[in-house]
Amino acid sequence: MRFGVSMRAVGDDFAAKCRRAEELGYDVITVPDHLGAPAPFPALVAAAAATERLRVGPMVLNAPFYNPALLARDIESTVAVTGGRFDLGIGAGHMKSEFDDAGLPWWPAKRRIEYLDHTLTELRRRLGKLPPLLIAGNSEGVLRLAAEHADIVGFSGLKQAPGRPPGTFQLATPDELAGRVEFVRSHATQAQQYNVLVQKVVVAEDPVPVLDKWHPEYRGEDLLRAPQILAGTVERITTELRNREQRFGFDYVTVFGPMMADFAAVIAEFRRPESTRSPA
């Protein structure tokens, strides 16, 4: 099991936060690729410079934001200056508002997926061997590419809300997410890691009141069973991680920066020798 933390902000304390993530037992630092968030490549270089062993990578690049030739240059340079500790996370893009803000065309999903495929082809042509490749998404088109090409498949566990503006999401149900996993397995051409991006971590004896307030569209009791949520005592969450690894194959878990400290106790418990582990 690998554990990652997604940093959404870069400030004067960014290097200290990265070092703290390393001390807490995390394996990977990622940053998103959204307008209003840090520029991915300089942030990742800074994260690698501040740490000794952590891998770094975008979670994930929006392929239609980039010219493949220029992107290849950024990737090659970042691999070099991070000492090879770079994972390439990429997807087809999903936030129409950001494309509008940047003055970029918002293509239909089919064309964005085709552009992602084109980008991967161009990157291989220019770079030869790619860094460890993570492809993330929820649609069959993106997951088919992930199954065929990725070292790591990223499952967001989010789906477009019907009748809402593009980029408005709902949580996929456990059965829906299991279906996405099975789709990838049935099309996979190599052994792969499966990453899940956890939307909320609540470490508490009774997490339901917090979950009730977190998302008004869902009941806290229902969220306890959502694969995108981890809630309960450290021991319960640890057990749930093992259950989800068995059911879904999730062997790489990413949480958001504000949850980093709370989730560290789960990492420690998960890695504790079984003979000394607390009862669930």
Short mmCIF file of N, CA and C in Angstrom, two decimals, residues 77-139:
data_model
loop_
_atom_site.label_atom_id
_atom_site.label_comp_id
_atom_site.label_asym_id
_atom_site.label_seq_id
_atom_site.Cartn_x
_atom_site.Cartn_y
_atom_site.Cartn_z
N SER A 77 12.63 17.77 -18.09
CA SER A 77 13.39 18.59 -17.15
C SER A 77 13.04 18.25 -15.71
N THR A 78 11.75 18.00 -15.45
CA THR A 78 11.32 17.71 -14.09
C THR A 78 11.85 16.36 -13.62
N VAL A 79 11.85 15.38 -14.49
CA VAL A 79 12.44 14.09 -14.15
C VAL A 79 13.91 14.28 -13.75
N ALA A 80 14.62 15.10 -14.51
CA ALA A 80 16.05 15.30 -14.25
C ALA A 80 16.28 15.99 -12.91
N VAL A 81 15.57 17.08 -12.65
CA VAL A 81 15.88 17.85 -11.44
C VAL A 81 15.31 17.21 -10.17
N THR A 82 14.36 16.28 -10.31
CA THR A 82 13.85 15.57 -9.13
C THR A 82 14.61 14.26 -8.89
N GLY A 83 15.64 14.01 -9.67
CA GLY A 83 16.38 12.77 -9.50
C GLY A 83 15.58 11.54 -9.85
N GLY A 84 14.62 11.69 -10.79
CA GLY A 84 13.82 10.56 -11.22
C GLY A 84 12.66 10.24 -10.30
N ARG A 85 12.38 11.11 -9.35
CA ARG A 85 11.29 10.83 -8.39
C ARG A 85 9.96 11.42 -8.88
N PHE A 86 9.71 11.37 -10.16
CA PHE A 86 8.53 12.00 -10.75
C PHE A 86 7.62 10.95 -11.36
N ASP A 87 6.32 11.00 -10.97
CA ASP A 87 5.28 10.19 -11.59
C ASP A 87 4.42 11.11 -12.45
N LEU A 88 4.12 10.69 -13.65
CA LEU A 88 3.33 11.50 -14.58
C LEU A 88 1.86 11.15 -14.46
N GLY A 89 1.10 12.01 -13.80
CA GLY A 89 -0.34 11.85 -13.72
C GLY A 89 -1.03 12.73 -14.75
N ILE A 90 -1.97 12.16 -15.51
CA ILE A 90 -2.60 12.92 -16.59
C ILE A 90 -4.02 12.41 -16.82
N GLY A 91 -4.88 13.34 -17.27
CA GLY A 91 -6.26 13.00 -17.58
C GLY A 91 -6.78 13.87 -18.70
N ALA A 92 -8.07 13.77 -18.96
CA ALA A 92 -8.66 14.45 -20.12
C ALA A 92 -9.23 15.83 -19.79
N GLY A 93 -9.24 16.22 -18.51
CA GLY A 93 -9.82 17.51 -18.12
C GLY A 93 -11.31 17.40 -17.92
N HIS A 94 -11.82 18.17 -16.94
CA HIS A 94 -13.25 18.05 -16.64
C HIS A 94 -13.91 19.35 -16.15
N MET A 95 -13.14 20.42 -15.97
CA MET A 95 -13.73 21.65 -15.43
C MET A 95 -13.91 22.67 -16.55
N LYS A 96 -15.11 22.71 -17.11
CA LYS A 96 -15.37 23.63 -18.22
C LYS A 96 -15.09 25.07 -17.84
N SER A 97 -15.40 25.46 -16.62
CA SER A 97 -15.21 26.85 -16.20
C SER A 97 -13.74 27.27 -16.31
N GLU A 98 -12.82 26.35 -16.07
CA GLU A 98 -11.40 26.69 -16.16
C GLU A 98 -10.95 26.85 -17.61
N PHE A 99 -11.48 26.02 -18.49
CA PHE A 99 -11.18 26.18 -19.91
C PHE A 99 -11.71 27.52 -20.40
N ASP A 100 -12.92 27.87 -19.98
CA ASP A 100 -13.49 29.16 -20.36
C ASP A 100 -12.63 30.31 -19.85
N ASP A 101 -12.20 30.21 -18.60
CA ASP A 101 -11.39 31.26 -17.99
C ASP A 101 -10.06 31.43 -18.72
N ALA A 102 -9.49 30.31 -19.18
CA ALA A 102 -8.19 30.35 -19.86
C ALA A 102 -8.32 30.67 -21.35
N GLY A 103 -9.55 30.78 -21.84
CA GLY A 103 -9.74 31.04 -23.26
C GLY A 103 -9.42 29.84 -24.13
N LEU A 104 -9.54 28.64 -23.55
CA LEU A 104 -9.29 27.41 -24.29
C LEU A 104 -10.61 26.78 -24.72
N PRO A 105 -10.63 26.11 -25.85
CA PRO A 105 -11.89 25.49 -26.30
C PRO A 105 -12.29 24.35 -25.38
N TRP A 106 -13.58 24.27 -25.11
CA TRP A 106 -14.12 23.16 -24.32
C TRP A 106 -14.69 22.13 -25.28
N TRP A 107 -13.90 21.11 -25.55
CA TRP A 107 -14.31 20.09 -26.50
C TRP A 107 -15.25 19.08 -25.85
N PRO A 108 -16.05 18.39 -26.66
CA PRO A 108 -16.82 17.26 -26.12
C PRO A 108 -15.88 16.21 -25.53
N ALA A 109 -16.41 15.40 -24.65
CA ALA A 109 -15.59 14.41 -23.94
C ALA A 109 -14.83 13.52 -24.92
N LYS A 110 -15.47 13.09 -25.98
CA LYS A 110 -14.81 12.18 -26.93
C LYS A 110 -13.55 12.83 -27.51
N ARG A 111 -13.64 14.12 -27.85
CA ARG A 111 -12.47 14.77 -28.43
C ARG A 111 -11.40 14.98 -27.37
N ARG A 112 -11.77 15.31 -26.14
CA ARG A 112 -10.77 15.47 -25.09
C ARG A 112 -10.02 14.16 -24.83
N ILE A 113 -10.75 13.05 -24.89
CA ILE A 113 -10.11 11.75 -24.69
C ILE A 113 -9.19 11.43 -25.86
N GLU A 114 -9.62 11.77 -27.06
CA GLU A 114 -8.75 11.57 -28.23
C GLU A 114 -7.47 12.42 -28.10
N TYR A 115 -7.62 13.63 -27.58
CA TYR A 115 -6.44 14.48 -27.40
C TYR A 115 -5.51 13.90 -26.33
N LEU A 116 -6.06 13.32 -25.29
CA LEU A 116 -5.25 12.64 -24.27
C LEU A 116 -4.46 11.50 -24.92
N ASP A 117 -5.12 10.72 -25.74
CA ASP A 117 -4.46 9.62 -26.43
C ASP A 117 -3.34 10.16 -27.34
N HIS A 118 -3.64 11.22 -28.07
CA HIS A 118 -2.64 11.85 -28.94
C HIS A 118 -1.45 12.36 -28.12
N THR A 119 -1.74 12.97 -26.99
CA THR A 119 -0.67 13.49 -26.13
C THR A 119 0.24 12.37 -25.65
N LEU A 120 -0.33 11.25 -25.24
CA LEU A 120 0.48 10.12 -24.78
C LEU A 120 1.37 9.59 -25.90
N THR A 121 0.82 9.52 -27.10
CA THR A 121 1.60 9.06 -28.25
C THR A 121 2.77 9.99 -28.52
N GLU A 122 2.51 11.29 -28.48
CA GLU A 122 3.56 12.28 -28.73
C GLU A 122 4.62 12.26 -27.63
N LEU A 123 4.18 12.10 -26.40
CA LEU A 123 5.15 12.05 -25.29
C LEU A 123 6.08 10.85 -25.44
N ARG A 124 5.52 9.71 -25.81
CA ARG A 124 6.37 8.54 -26.01
C ARG A 124 7.34 8.75 -27.18
N ARG A 125 6.86 9.38 -28.22
CA ARG A 125 7.72 9.61 -29.38
C ARG A 125 8.88 10.52 -29.02
N ARG A 126 8.62 11.53 -28.21
CA ARG A 126 9.65 12.51 -27.88
C ARG A 126 10.53 12.09 -26.72
N LEU A 127 9.97 11.34 -25.79
CA LEU A 127 10.72 11.01 -24.59
C LEU A 127 11.22 9.57 -24.58
N GLY A 128 10.67 8.74 -25.43
CA GLY A 128 11.00 7.32 -25.35
C GLY A 128 10.24 6.71 -24.18
N LYS A 129 10.94 6.29 -23.15
CA LYS A 129 10.29 5.70 -21.98
C LYS A 129 9.71 6.81 -21.11
N LEU A 130 8.43 6.71 -20.78
CA LEU A 130 7.79 7.69 -19.90
C LEU A 130 8.10 7.40 -18.45
N PRO A 131 8.00 8.42 -17.58
CA PRO A 131 8.01 8.15 -16.14
C PRO A 131 6.83 7.26 -15.79
N PRO A 132 6.81 6.70 -14.57
CA PRO A 132 5.63 5.94 -14.16
C PRO A 132 4.37 6.75 -14.45
N LEU A 133 3.43 6.13 -15.17
CA LEU A 133 2.29 6.85 -15.73
C LEU A 133 1.02 6.53 -14.96
N LEU A 134 0.37 7.59 -14.46
CA LEU A 134 -0.93 7.48 -13.82
C LEU A 134 -1.96 8.16 -14.71
N ILE A 135 -2.99 7.44 -15.10
CA ILE A 135 -4.10 8.02 -15.85
C ILE A 135 -5.33 7.91 -14.97
N ALA A 136 -6.02 9.04 -14.79
CA ALA A 136 -7.16 9.07 -13.87
C ALA A 136 -8.41 9.55 -14.58
N GLY A 137 -9.54 9.02 -14.15
CA GLY A 137 -10.82 9.45 -14.69
C GLY A 137 -11.93 8.52 -14.24
N ASN A 138 -13.09 8.69 -14.85
CA ASN A 138 -14.23 7.84 -14.51
C ASN A 138 -14.93 7.29 -15.74
N SER A 139 -14.78 7.97 -16.89
CA SER A 139 -15.46 7.54 -18.10
C SER A 139 -14.80 6.30 -18.68
#
